[in-house]
Structures are given as C-alpha cells and as structure tokens.
Short mmCIF file of N, CA and C in Angstrom, two decimals:
data_model
loop_
_atom_site.label_atom_id
_atom_site.label_comp_id
_atom_site.label_asym_id
_atom_site.label_seq_id
_atom_site.Cartn_x
_atom_site.Cartn_y
_atom_site.Cartn_z
N ARG A 170 22.25 -37.20 -4.00
CA ARG A 170 21.20 -36.69 -3.16
C ARG A 170 21.74 -35.92 -1.99
N LYS A 171 22.76 -36.44 -1.32
CA LYS A 171 23.36 -35.81 -0.21
C LYS A 171 23.89 -34.41 -0.54
N PHE A 172 24.53 -34.30 -1.74
CA PHE A 172 25.14 -33.08 -2.16
C PHE A 172 24.00 -32.00 -2.43
N VAL A 173 22.93 -32.43 -3.07
CA VAL A 173 21.86 -31.53 -3.38
C VAL A 173 21.19 -31.06 -2.12
N LEU A 174 20.97 -31.96 -1.11
CA LEU A 174 20.39 -31.58 0.16
C LEU A 174 21.22 -30.55 0.86
N GLU A 175 22.53 -30.74 0.83
CA GLU A 175 23.44 -29.74 1.46
C GLU A 175 23.35 -28.42 0.72
N ALA A 176 23.30 -28.46 -0.62
CA ALA A 176 23.20 -27.25 -1.39
C ALA A 176 21.99 -26.41 -1.11
N VAL A 177 20.81 -27.09 -1.06
CA VAL A 177 19.56 -26.38 -0.75
C VAL A 177 19.51 -25.89 0.67
N LYS A 178 20.21 -26.57 1.59
CA LYS A 178 20.27 -26.06 2.98
C LYS A 178 21.01 -24.73 3.02
N LEU A 179 21.97 -24.56 2.20
CA LEU A 179 22.72 -23.32 2.08
C LEU A 179 21.89 -22.25 1.32
N SER A 180 21.28 -22.64 0.27
CA SER A 180 20.48 -21.74 -0.54
C SER A 180 19.47 -22.51 -1.35
N GLY A 181 18.21 -22.23 -1.06
CA GLY A 181 17.09 -22.90 -1.69
C GLY A 181 17.07 -22.74 -3.24
N ASP A 182 17.68 -21.67 -3.68
CA ASP A 182 17.61 -21.50 -5.18
C ASP A 182 18.47 -22.51 -5.90
N ALA A 183 19.25 -23.30 -5.18
CA ALA A 183 20.02 -24.41 -5.83
C ALA A 183 19.10 -25.44 -6.47
N LEU A 184 17.88 -25.48 -6.02
CA LEU A 184 16.89 -26.39 -6.53
C LEU A 184 16.63 -26.14 -8.01
N GLU A 185 16.73 -24.94 -8.42
CA GLU A 185 16.54 -24.58 -9.85
C GLU A 185 17.55 -25.28 -10.73
N PHE A 186 18.74 -25.56 -10.26
CA PHE A 186 19.77 -26.11 -11.09
C PHE A 186 19.98 -27.58 -10.84
N ALA A 187 19.25 -28.15 -9.91
CA ALA A 187 19.40 -29.58 -9.59
C ALA A 187 18.60 -30.37 -10.64
N ASP A 188 18.98 -31.66 -10.76
CA ASP A 188 18.27 -32.56 -11.63
C ASP A 188 16.77 -32.62 -11.26
N LYS A 189 15.90 -32.71 -12.28
CA LYS A 189 14.46 -32.60 -12.01
C LYS A 189 13.98 -33.72 -11.07
N SER A 190 14.67 -34.82 -10.99
CA SER A 190 14.27 -35.90 -10.04
C SER A 190 14.31 -35.43 -8.60
N PHE A 191 15.18 -34.50 -8.27
CA PHE A 191 15.22 -33.95 -6.88
C PHE A 191 14.04 -33.07 -6.58
N ARG A 192 13.39 -32.60 -7.53
CA ARG A 192 12.20 -31.72 -7.37
C ARG A 192 11.03 -32.53 -6.86
N LYS A 193 11.11 -33.83 -6.90
CA LYS A 193 10.06 -34.72 -6.43
C LYS A 193 10.39 -35.30 -5.07
N ASP A 194 11.57 -34.93 -4.53
CA ASP A 194 12.05 -35.49 -3.23
C ASP A 194 11.55 -34.52 -2.14
N ARG A 195 10.66 -34.99 -1.32
CA ARG A 195 10.01 -34.20 -0.27
C ARG A 195 11.00 -33.52 0.68
N GLU A 196 11.96 -34.26 1.14
CA GLU A 196 12.98 -33.69 2.06
C GLU A 196 13.76 -32.52 1.41
N ILE A 197 14.18 -32.78 0.22
CA ILE A 197 14.98 -31.71 -0.52
C ILE A 197 14.07 -30.51 -0.79
N VAL A 198 12.80 -30.73 -1.23
CA VAL A 198 11.90 -29.69 -1.51
C VAL A 198 11.60 -28.84 -0.26
N LEU A 199 11.33 -29.52 0.84
CA LEU A 199 10.96 -28.80 2.04
C LEU A 199 12.19 -28.02 2.58
N THR A 200 13.36 -28.58 2.40
CA THR A 200 14.55 -27.84 2.85
C THR A 200 14.84 -26.64 1.93
N ALA A 201 14.58 -26.78 0.66
CA ALA A 201 14.77 -25.67 -0.27
C ALA A 201 13.82 -24.51 0.00
N VAL A 202 12.52 -24.82 0.20
CA VAL A 202 11.56 -23.73 0.41
C VAL A 202 11.67 -23.08 1.79
N LYS A 203 12.27 -23.82 2.75
CA LYS A 203 12.56 -23.28 4.03
C LYS A 203 13.60 -22.16 3.95
N THR A 204 14.57 -22.40 3.10
CA THR A 204 15.67 -21.36 2.99
C THR A 204 15.40 -20.29 1.94
N TRP A 205 14.52 -20.60 1.01
CA TRP A 205 14.19 -19.60 -0.04
C TRP A 205 12.81 -19.98 -0.57
N GLY A 206 11.85 -19.20 -0.12
CA GLY A 206 10.43 -19.42 -0.49
C GLY A 206 10.24 -19.54 -1.98
N TYR A 207 10.90 -18.75 -2.75
CA TYR A 207 10.73 -18.75 -4.23
C TYR A 207 11.09 -20.09 -4.92
N ALA A 208 11.79 -21.00 -4.13
CA ALA A 208 12.10 -22.29 -4.67
C ALA A 208 10.81 -23.05 -5.02
N LEU A 209 9.69 -22.59 -4.45
CA LEU A 209 8.39 -23.19 -4.76
C LEU A 209 8.15 -23.24 -6.30
N GLU A 210 8.74 -22.29 -6.99
CA GLU A 210 8.55 -22.23 -8.47
C GLU A 210 9.13 -23.52 -9.10
N TYR A 211 10.15 -24.17 -8.53
CA TYR A 211 10.87 -25.25 -9.15
C TYR A 211 10.48 -26.60 -8.66
N VAL A 212 9.60 -26.70 -7.66
CA VAL A 212 9.20 -27.99 -7.19
C VAL A 212 8.28 -28.72 -8.16
N HIS A 213 8.18 -30.00 -7.98
CA HIS A 213 7.22 -30.79 -8.80
C HIS A 213 5.79 -30.30 -8.49
N LYS A 214 4.91 -30.32 -9.55
CA LYS A 214 3.59 -29.74 -9.40
C LYS A 214 2.81 -30.36 -8.24
N SER A 215 3.08 -31.63 -7.91
CA SER A 215 2.32 -32.23 -6.75
C SER A 215 2.56 -31.53 -5.47
N PHE A 216 3.78 -30.93 -5.33
CA PHE A 216 4.11 -30.22 -4.11
C PHE A 216 3.55 -28.80 -4.08
N LYS A 217 3.09 -28.33 -5.19
CA LYS A 217 2.46 -26.99 -5.25
C LYS A 217 1.06 -27.04 -4.73
N LYS A 218 0.54 -28.29 -4.45
CA LYS A 218 -0.77 -28.47 -3.85
C LYS A 218 -0.62 -28.82 -2.39
N ASP A 219 0.59 -29.04 -1.93
CA ASP A 219 0.90 -29.52 -0.59
C ASP A 219 0.91 -28.36 0.40
N ARG A 220 -0.11 -28.35 1.31
CA ARG A 220 -0.22 -27.26 2.31
C ARG A 220 1.04 -27.00 3.12
N GLU A 221 1.64 -28.09 3.57
CA GLU A 221 2.86 -27.88 4.41
C GLU A 221 3.98 -27.22 3.62
N ILE A 222 4.19 -27.68 2.44
CA ILE A 222 5.31 -27.14 1.63
C ILE A 222 4.96 -25.68 1.24
N VAL A 223 3.79 -25.43 0.86
CA VAL A 223 3.43 -24.03 0.45
C VAL A 223 3.54 -23.12 1.67
N LEU A 224 2.98 -23.51 2.80
CA LEU A 224 3.06 -22.67 4.00
C LEU A 224 4.50 -22.44 4.44
N THR A 225 5.37 -23.49 4.36
CA THR A 225 6.75 -23.34 4.66
C THR A 225 7.42 -22.31 3.77
N ALA A 226 7.11 -22.33 2.49
CA ALA A 226 7.64 -21.39 1.57
C ALA A 226 7.20 -19.98 1.91
N ILE A 227 5.88 -19.82 2.17
CA ILE A 227 5.31 -18.53 2.49
C ILE A 227 5.95 -17.96 3.77
N LYS A 228 6.16 -18.79 4.74
CA LYS A 228 6.69 -18.31 6.03
C LYS A 228 8.19 -18.17 6.10
N SER A 229 8.91 -18.63 5.07
CA SER A 229 10.35 -18.45 5.02
C SER A 229 10.69 -16.95 4.86
N LYS A 230 11.86 -16.55 5.39
CA LYS A 230 12.19 -15.16 5.33
C LYS A 230 13.65 -14.92 5.04
N SER A 231 13.92 -13.80 4.33
CA SER A 231 15.30 -13.38 4.18
C SER A 231 15.50 -12.37 5.33
N LYS A 232 16.67 -11.78 5.35
CA LYS A 232 16.93 -10.80 6.42
C LYS A 232 16.06 -9.48 6.26
N LEU A 233 15.61 -9.26 5.01
CA LEU A 233 14.94 -8.01 4.74
C LEU A 233 13.43 -8.19 4.58
N TYR A 234 12.97 -9.30 4.07
CA TYR A 234 11.49 -9.42 3.77
C TYR A 234 11.03 -10.83 3.77
N GLY A 235 9.73 -11.03 3.74
CA GLY A 235 9.15 -12.33 3.66
C GLY A 235 8.91 -12.77 2.23
N TYR A 236 8.61 -14.00 2.02
CA TYR A 236 8.40 -14.56 0.66
C TYR A 236 6.90 -14.89 0.45
N GLY A 237 5.97 -14.19 1.09
CA GLY A 237 4.59 -14.45 0.94
C GLY A 237 4.06 -14.45 -0.45
N ASP A 238 4.72 -13.60 -1.26
CA ASP A 238 4.27 -13.53 -2.71
C ASP A 238 4.66 -14.76 -3.50
N CYS A 239 5.42 -15.68 -2.94
CA CYS A 239 5.70 -16.96 -3.63
C CYS A 239 4.42 -17.73 -3.78
N ILE A 240 3.36 -17.30 -3.18
CA ILE A 240 2.06 -17.95 -3.34
C ILE A 240 1.70 -18.08 -4.85
N LYS A 241 2.25 -17.20 -5.65
CA LYS A 241 1.97 -17.21 -7.07
C LYS A 241 2.39 -18.53 -7.73
N TYR A 242 3.26 -19.24 -7.12
CA TYR A 242 3.68 -20.61 -7.60
C TYR A 242 2.84 -21.74 -7.07
N ALA A 243 1.98 -21.41 -6.14
CA ALA A 243 1.17 -22.50 -5.49
C ALA A 243 0.02 -22.86 -6.43
N ASP A 244 -0.53 -24.00 -6.19
CA ASP A 244 -1.71 -24.41 -6.96
C ASP A 244 -2.84 -23.47 -6.70
N GLU A 245 -3.71 -23.30 -7.69
CA GLU A 245 -4.81 -22.41 -7.60
C GLU A 245 -5.71 -22.69 -6.38
N SER A 246 -5.88 -23.99 -6.02
CA SER A 246 -6.74 -24.35 -4.92
C SER A 246 -6.20 -23.72 -3.59
N LEU A 247 -4.85 -23.63 -3.47
CA LEU A 247 -4.33 -23.03 -2.26
C LEU A 247 -4.37 -21.52 -2.28
N ARG A 248 -4.44 -20.98 -3.51
CA ARG A 248 -4.56 -19.50 -3.61
C ARG A 248 -5.98 -19.04 -3.33
N LYS A 249 -6.88 -20.02 -3.05
CA LYS A 249 -8.28 -19.69 -2.64
C LYS A 249 -8.47 -20.03 -1.20
N ASP A 250 -7.47 -20.56 -0.55
CA ASP A 250 -7.59 -20.98 0.86
C ASP A 250 -7.31 -19.80 1.80
N ARG A 251 -8.26 -19.41 2.54
CA ARG A 251 -8.19 -18.15 3.34
C ARG A 251 -6.98 -18.20 4.29
N ASN A 252 -6.77 -19.29 4.97
CA ASN A 252 -5.67 -19.39 5.94
C ASN A 252 -4.32 -19.19 5.25
N ILE A 253 -4.15 -19.80 4.11
CA ILE A 253 -2.92 -19.69 3.37
C ILE A 253 -2.71 -18.25 2.84
N VAL A 254 -3.82 -17.69 2.38
CA VAL A 254 -3.75 -16.32 1.81
C VAL A 254 -3.42 -15.35 2.98
N LEU A 255 -4.01 -15.56 4.12
CA LEU A 255 -3.73 -14.71 5.25
C LEU A 255 -2.23 -14.74 5.67
N ALA A 256 -1.72 -15.95 5.71
CA ALA A 256 -0.26 -16.12 6.01
C ALA A 256 0.55 -15.42 4.95
N ALA A 257 0.15 -15.54 3.71
CA ALA A 257 0.92 -14.94 2.61
C ALA A 257 0.97 -13.44 2.68
N VAL A 258 -0.18 -12.79 2.95
CA VAL A 258 -0.25 -11.33 3.00
C VAL A 258 0.43 -10.80 4.26
N LYS A 259 0.46 -11.60 5.32
CA LYS A 259 1.17 -11.18 6.52
C LYS A 259 2.66 -11.20 6.29
N SER A 260 3.14 -12.07 5.41
CA SER A 260 4.53 -12.16 5.13
C SER A 260 4.94 -11.09 4.06
N HIS A 261 4.10 -10.90 3.07
CA HIS A 261 4.46 -9.96 1.97
C HIS A 261 3.15 -9.53 1.33
N GLY A 262 2.82 -8.20 1.50
CA GLY A 262 1.57 -7.69 0.97
C GLY A 262 1.29 -7.98 -0.50
N TYR A 263 2.34 -7.99 -1.33
CA TYR A 263 2.12 -8.16 -2.73
C TYR A 263 1.51 -9.55 -3.07
N ALA A 264 1.42 -10.47 -2.09
CA ALA A 264 0.77 -11.73 -2.30
C ALA A 264 -0.65 -11.50 -2.80
N LEU A 265 -1.24 -10.33 -2.39
CA LEU A 265 -2.61 -10.04 -2.81
C LEU A 265 -2.79 -10.06 -4.34
N GLU A 266 -1.77 -9.75 -5.04
CA GLU A 266 -1.86 -9.77 -6.50
C GLU A 266 -2.11 -11.14 -7.12
N TYR A 267 -1.67 -12.20 -6.38
CA TYR A 267 -1.67 -13.55 -6.90
C TYR A 267 -2.73 -14.46 -6.38
N VAL A 268 -3.55 -13.96 -5.47
CA VAL A 268 -4.57 -14.83 -4.82
C VAL A 268 -5.93 -14.60 -5.49
N ASP A 269 -6.88 -15.46 -5.11
CA ASP A 269 -8.22 -15.34 -5.69
C ASP A 269 -8.77 -13.95 -5.53
N GLU A 270 -9.46 -13.47 -6.53
CA GLU A 270 -9.95 -12.09 -6.55
C GLU A 270 -10.93 -11.76 -5.38
N ASN A 271 -11.58 -12.78 -4.83
CA ASN A 271 -12.48 -12.55 -3.70
C ASN A 271 -11.74 -11.93 -2.48
N PHE A 272 -10.44 -12.20 -2.39
CA PHE A 272 -9.72 -11.66 -1.21
C PHE A 272 -9.40 -10.15 -1.35
N ARG A 273 -9.60 -9.61 -2.53
CA ARG A 273 -9.46 -8.19 -2.77
C ARG A 273 -10.64 -7.37 -2.16
N LYS A 274 -11.64 -8.14 -1.70
CA LYS A 274 -12.78 -7.51 -1.07
C LYS A 274 -12.90 -7.98 0.40
N ASP A 275 -11.90 -8.56 0.88
CA ASP A 275 -11.88 -9.04 2.33
C ASP A 275 -11.09 -8.06 3.18
N ARG A 276 -11.91 -7.39 4.03
CA ARG A 276 -11.35 -6.37 4.91
C ARG A 276 -10.12 -6.78 5.74
N GLU A 277 -10.30 -7.96 6.36
CA GLU A 277 -9.14 -8.40 7.21
C GLU A 277 -7.92 -8.68 6.39
N ILE A 278 -8.04 -9.34 5.25
CA ILE A 278 -6.93 -9.57 4.37
C ILE A 278 -6.31 -8.26 3.93
N LEU A 279 -7.13 -7.32 3.53
CA LEU A 279 -6.60 -5.99 3.09
C LEU A 279 -5.82 -5.29 4.18
N LEU A 280 -6.35 -5.28 5.41
CA LEU A 280 -5.66 -4.60 6.47
C LEU A 280 -4.29 -5.30 6.81
N GLU A 281 -4.28 -6.63 6.72
CA GLU A 281 -3.02 -7.31 6.92
C GLU A 281 -2.01 -6.95 5.84
N THR A 282 -2.49 -6.78 4.64
CA THR A 282 -1.64 -6.36 3.55
C THR A 282 -0.98 -5.05 3.78
N VAL A 283 -1.78 -4.08 4.32
CA VAL A 283 -1.27 -2.77 4.66
C VAL A 283 -0.17 -2.82 5.65
N LYS A 284 -0.23 -3.68 6.58
CA LYS A 284 0.81 -3.81 7.66
C LYS A 284 2.24 -4.06 7.04
N THR A 285 2.30 -4.87 5.97
CA THR A 285 3.58 -5.18 5.38
C THR A 285 3.95 -4.18 4.33
N GLY A 286 3.09 -3.32 3.95
CA GLY A 286 3.33 -2.33 2.93
C GLY A 286 2.03 -1.96 2.16
N PRO A 287 1.74 -0.71 2.10
CA PRO A 287 0.48 -0.35 1.52
C PRO A 287 0.34 -0.50 -0.01
N TYR A 288 1.46 -0.71 -0.65
CA TYR A 288 1.48 -0.69 -2.12
C TYR A 288 0.60 -1.73 -2.76
N ALA A 289 0.34 -2.83 -2.06
CA ALA A 289 -0.48 -3.88 -2.61
C ALA A 289 -1.96 -3.45 -2.61
N LEU A 290 -2.27 -2.28 -2.02
CA LEU A 290 -3.67 -1.84 -2.06
C LEU A 290 -4.05 -1.49 -3.50
N ARG A 291 -3.12 -1.36 -4.36
CA ARG A 291 -3.46 -1.18 -5.80
C ARG A 291 -4.24 -2.25 -6.33
N PHE A 292 -4.19 -3.44 -5.70
CA PHE A 292 -4.97 -4.64 -6.12
C PHE A 292 -6.26 -4.81 -5.37
N ALA A 293 -6.55 -3.92 -4.41
CA ALA A 293 -7.78 -3.98 -3.62
C ALA A 293 -9.00 -3.56 -4.47
N ASP A 294 -10.10 -4.07 -4.06
CA ASP A 294 -11.38 -3.66 -4.68
C ASP A 294 -11.50 -2.12 -4.49
N LYS A 295 -11.82 -1.42 -5.54
CA LYS A 295 -11.86 0.02 -5.52
C LYS A 295 -12.89 0.59 -4.48
N ASN A 296 -13.89 -0.19 -4.15
CA ASN A 296 -14.86 0.32 -3.14
C ASN A 296 -14.22 0.55 -1.75
N PHE A 297 -13.20 -0.27 -1.44
CA PHE A 297 -12.51 -0.04 -0.21
C PHE A 297 -11.69 1.23 -0.20
N LEU A 298 -11.20 1.62 -1.31
CA LEU A 298 -10.38 2.84 -1.45
C LEU A 298 -11.23 4.06 -1.41
N LYS A 299 -12.57 3.91 -1.46
CA LYS A 299 -13.47 5.01 -1.39
C LYS A 299 -14.21 5.03 0.04
N ASP A 300 -13.92 4.04 0.85
CA ASP A 300 -14.54 3.86 2.09
C ASP A 300 -13.74 4.53 3.20
N LYS A 301 -14.30 5.63 3.71
CA LYS A 301 -13.55 6.46 4.69
C LYS A 301 -13.17 5.66 5.92
N LYS A 302 -14.07 4.87 6.45
CA LYS A 302 -13.77 4.04 7.64
C LYS A 302 -12.59 3.09 7.34
N PHE A 303 -12.59 2.42 6.24
CA PHE A 303 -11.49 1.54 5.92
C PHE A 303 -10.19 2.30 5.73
N ILE A 304 -10.19 3.40 4.98
CA ILE A 304 -8.96 4.18 4.78
C ILE A 304 -8.43 4.69 6.09
N LEU A 305 -9.28 5.15 6.94
CA LEU A 305 -8.86 5.66 8.26
C LEU A 305 -8.17 4.55 9.06
N GLU A 306 -8.76 3.35 9.02
CA GLU A 306 -8.13 2.22 9.67
C GLU A 306 -6.75 1.88 9.05
N ALA A 307 -6.74 1.91 7.80
CA ALA A 307 -5.50 1.56 7.01
C ALA A 307 -4.39 2.59 7.30
N VAL A 308 -4.70 3.89 7.29
CA VAL A 308 -3.61 4.80 7.50
C VAL A 308 -3.10 4.85 8.92
N LYS A 309 -3.91 4.35 9.83
CA LYS A 309 -3.49 4.24 11.25
C LYS A 309 -2.46 3.10 11.33
N LEU A 310 -2.56 2.15 10.42
CA LEU A 310 -1.57 1.01 10.44
C LEU A 310 -0.32 1.38 9.63
N ASN A 311 -0.53 2.16 8.54
CA ASN A 311 0.56 2.59 7.70
C ASN A 311 0.06 3.83 6.95
N GLY A 312 0.60 4.93 7.40
CA GLY A 312 0.17 6.26 6.81
C GLY A 312 0.31 6.37 5.34
N ASP A 313 1.23 5.65 4.73
CA ASP A 313 1.42 5.72 3.30
C ASP A 313 0.26 5.12 2.53
N ALA A 314 -0.62 4.45 3.19
CA ALA A 314 -1.76 3.88 2.53
C ALA A 314 -2.67 4.99 1.93
N VAL A 315 -2.50 6.16 2.41
CA VAL A 315 -3.35 7.33 1.90
C VAL A 315 -3.03 7.48 0.37
N GLU A 316 -1.91 7.09 -0.10
CA GLU A 316 -1.57 7.20 -1.50
C GLU A 316 -2.62 6.51 -2.37
N PHE A 317 -3.21 5.45 -1.90
CA PHE A 317 -4.10 4.68 -2.67
C PHE A 317 -5.58 4.94 -2.42
N ALA A 318 -5.83 5.90 -1.48
CA ALA A 318 -7.17 6.32 -1.19
C ALA A 318 -7.73 7.10 -2.35
N ASP A 319 -9.07 7.10 -2.50
CA ASP A 319 -9.72 7.86 -3.47
C ASP A 319 -9.37 9.38 -3.28
N LYS A 320 -9.33 10.13 -4.39
CA LYS A 320 -8.91 11.53 -4.34
C LYS A 320 -9.69 12.35 -3.29
N LYS A 321 -10.95 12.04 -3.24
CA LYS A 321 -11.79 12.79 -2.27
C LYS A 321 -11.33 12.54 -0.83
N LEU A 322 -10.93 11.36 -0.57
CA LEU A 322 -10.50 11.00 0.81
C LEU A 322 -9.15 11.61 1.10
N ARG A 323 -8.28 11.85 0.07
CA ARG A 323 -7.02 12.46 0.30
C ARG A 323 -7.13 14.01 0.66
N LYS A 324 -8.34 14.45 0.53
CA LYS A 324 -8.70 15.89 0.99
C LYS A 324 -9.23 15.92 2.38
N ASP A 325 -9.56 14.77 2.92
CA ASP A 325 -10.20 14.64 4.24
C ASP A 325 -9.20 14.96 5.37
N LYS A 326 -9.44 15.93 6.23
CA LYS A 326 -8.51 16.32 7.32
C LYS A 326 -8.31 15.18 8.31
N GLU A 327 -9.38 14.51 8.66
CA GLU A 327 -9.24 13.40 9.67
C GLU A 327 -8.36 12.34 9.16
N ILE A 328 -8.48 11.97 7.89
CA ILE A 328 -7.59 10.96 7.29
C ILE A 328 -6.14 11.45 7.17
N ALA A 329 -6.09 12.72 6.76
CA ALA A 329 -4.72 13.38 6.61
C ALA A 329 -3.95 13.38 7.89
N ILE A 330 -4.63 13.82 8.94
CA ILE A 330 -3.94 13.81 10.27
C ILE A 330 -3.50 12.47 10.74
N ALA A 331 -4.45 11.48 10.57
CA ALA A 331 -4.07 10.13 11.00
C ALA A 331 -2.89 9.56 10.15
N ALA A 332 -2.93 9.83 8.89
CA ALA A 332 -1.86 9.34 8.00
C ALA A 332 -0.53 9.97 8.35
N VAL A 333 -0.51 11.28 8.48
CA VAL A 333 0.74 11.96 8.75
C VAL A 333 1.29 11.71 10.19
N LYS A 334 0.39 11.43 11.10
CA LYS A 334 0.80 11.01 12.49
C LYS A 334 1.59 9.69 12.42
N GLN A 335 1.05 8.81 11.56
CA GLN A 335 1.69 7.49 11.44
C GLN A 335 2.98 7.51 10.61
N SER A 336 3.02 8.38 9.54
CA SER A 336 4.19 8.47 8.69
C SER A 336 4.25 9.91 8.11
N GLY A 337 5.30 10.57 8.41
CA GLY A 337 5.44 11.92 7.82
C GLY A 337 5.54 11.86 6.31
N TYR A 338 5.96 10.79 5.73
CA TYR A 338 6.11 10.63 4.37
C TYR A 338 4.69 10.66 3.66
N ALA A 339 3.64 10.36 4.39
CA ALA A 339 2.32 10.34 3.87
C ALA A 339 1.88 11.73 3.38
N PHE A 340 2.54 12.75 3.90
CA PHE A 340 2.22 14.12 3.56
C PHE A 340 2.24 14.40 2.04
N GLU A 341 3.18 13.73 1.34
CA GLU A 341 3.28 13.95 -0.12
C GLU A 341 2.10 13.44 -0.87
N TYR A 342 1.30 12.50 -0.31
CA TYR A 342 0.18 11.95 -1.04
C TYR A 342 -1.16 12.66 -0.77
N LEU A 343 -1.13 13.61 0.14
CA LEU A 343 -2.34 14.37 0.48
C LEU A 343 -2.65 15.28 -0.65
N ASP A 344 -3.90 15.68 -0.71
CA ASP A 344 -4.37 16.69 -1.67
C ASP A 344 -3.58 17.96 -1.49
N LYS A 345 -3.28 18.69 -2.53
CA LYS A 345 -2.52 19.92 -2.50
C LYS A 345 -3.16 20.96 -1.58
N SER A 346 -4.50 20.96 -1.51
CA SER A 346 -5.15 21.93 -0.66
C SER A 346 -4.79 21.77 0.83
N LEU A 347 -4.35 20.60 1.23
CA LEU A 347 -3.97 20.36 2.59
C LEU A 347 -2.52 20.56 2.88
N ARG A 348 -1.72 20.70 1.90
CA ARG A 348 -0.25 20.84 2.06
C ARG A 348 0.21 22.16 2.67
N LYS A 349 -0.77 23.09 2.72
CA LYS A 349 -0.47 24.44 3.28
C LYS A 349 -0.91 24.49 4.75
N ASN A 350 -1.54 23.45 5.19
CA ASN A 350 -2.08 23.39 6.59
C ASN A 350 -0.93 23.28 7.57
N ARG A 351 -0.79 24.33 8.40
CA ARG A 351 0.38 24.39 9.34
C ARG A 351 0.42 23.14 10.26
N LYS A 352 -0.73 22.73 10.77
CA LYS A 352 -0.72 21.59 11.70
C LYS A 352 -0.23 20.37 11.03
N LEU A 353 -0.63 20.13 9.80
CA LEU A 353 -0.21 18.94 9.04
C LEU A 353 1.27 19.03 8.71
N VAL A 354 1.76 20.19 8.35
CA VAL A 354 3.16 20.35 8.05
C VAL A 354 4.04 20.03 9.30
N LEU A 355 3.59 20.56 10.44
CA LEU A 355 4.31 20.27 11.67
C LEU A 355 4.29 18.81 12.07
N LEU A 356 3.16 18.19 11.84
CA LEU A 356 3.03 16.73 12.17
C LEU A 356 3.94 15.94 11.24
N ALA A 357 4.01 16.32 9.96
CA ALA A 357 4.86 15.58 9.04
C ALA A 357 6.33 15.66 9.34
N VAL A 358 6.79 16.78 9.85
CA VAL A 358 8.23 16.88 10.15
C VAL A 358 8.65 16.48 11.50
N LYS A 359 7.69 16.10 12.29
CA LYS A 359 7.97 15.59 13.66
C LYS A 359 8.91 14.39 13.67
#
C-alpha cells in the first residue's frame, strides 16, 4: 500500500497498473486523481459517484491544460450536476462533449467553454451558433469562436471586427467577402 501511494503521488496514472484492490482505497484514489485527473477512469465505480473525488479529478492540472474532460469517467448522475459540469468546462472546454445534453443549451456553460477553447462549440446546440448576440459575446471572449458561427454570422461585420480584435487568427474563419476589407486585414495583423 505504501509503495502504491508513493507511486500515485508521483504520477496518478500508476493507478492503472496497480492491483484492483487499491482502486477501492480512498486515500490512494484521491491522491491519484489529484496528480492526474484521468486516473478517474481506473477508480472503483463507487468513487465515480463521489463528488469530492470527481471534483478533485476535474480540478487537477498539468502544466499545459486542465483535466475537466475526465468527467467522461464520472457517473452519469454527476454529469448532470450543474456545479460539476461548470467546474469541468472551466477546466477544459471539451468536457461539454461528455455531459448531459441539456448543458449544450446553457448559455453560461457555453460561454465558459469558449474561455478554455472555442472548439467545444461544435457540441453546442445549433441555435446558439445562429444567435448573433451569443456569437458576439463568444468572440469577445475568444475570437476563434467565429469558426463555429453560422455562415451568415461569419459575414457580419460587427462580429468580424470583434473576433479579429480578440484574435488575429479569427480572420481565416470569416466569410471570403470580408477578407478584402482593409480595416479587418489591419486589425488581424496588429
């Protein structure tokens, strides 16, 4: 037990290779998910329903990114829990793919998703991607969100300006008709 505890302190993925009996040990499990959120995949099913363990996994971070998408290993009941889902998308936007479908229609959840990366918007309810007010709000948080906007909105100058002001890279996702606009080109290369 002591050896396994030390191993998961160094790297939570050690839980995958440990004897299954250790996957039922709360201290070992908590330590593993603290260091590597994806260790949640290997814990005993009873811990996949445990709020503390799931939140610890979601909030754990590597040097580059969060492990919010480890929510896919949590019990379905917790993937319907708004507070847990909010923590998950704040950590990693792709968590949206694994949570209850109702959250794909939740404005606050979707905007939090955009903050960590707009790419999870591909899982958003399509009505939001056609909503000018929502897209304008989203591109102000992350200009690249314009990539997922409805084609009609990618032609909209107000959205284009807001997106390119936030990220010059957003320029490539704008409608071709706007790519000749001098003001937008200058904003993009700023």
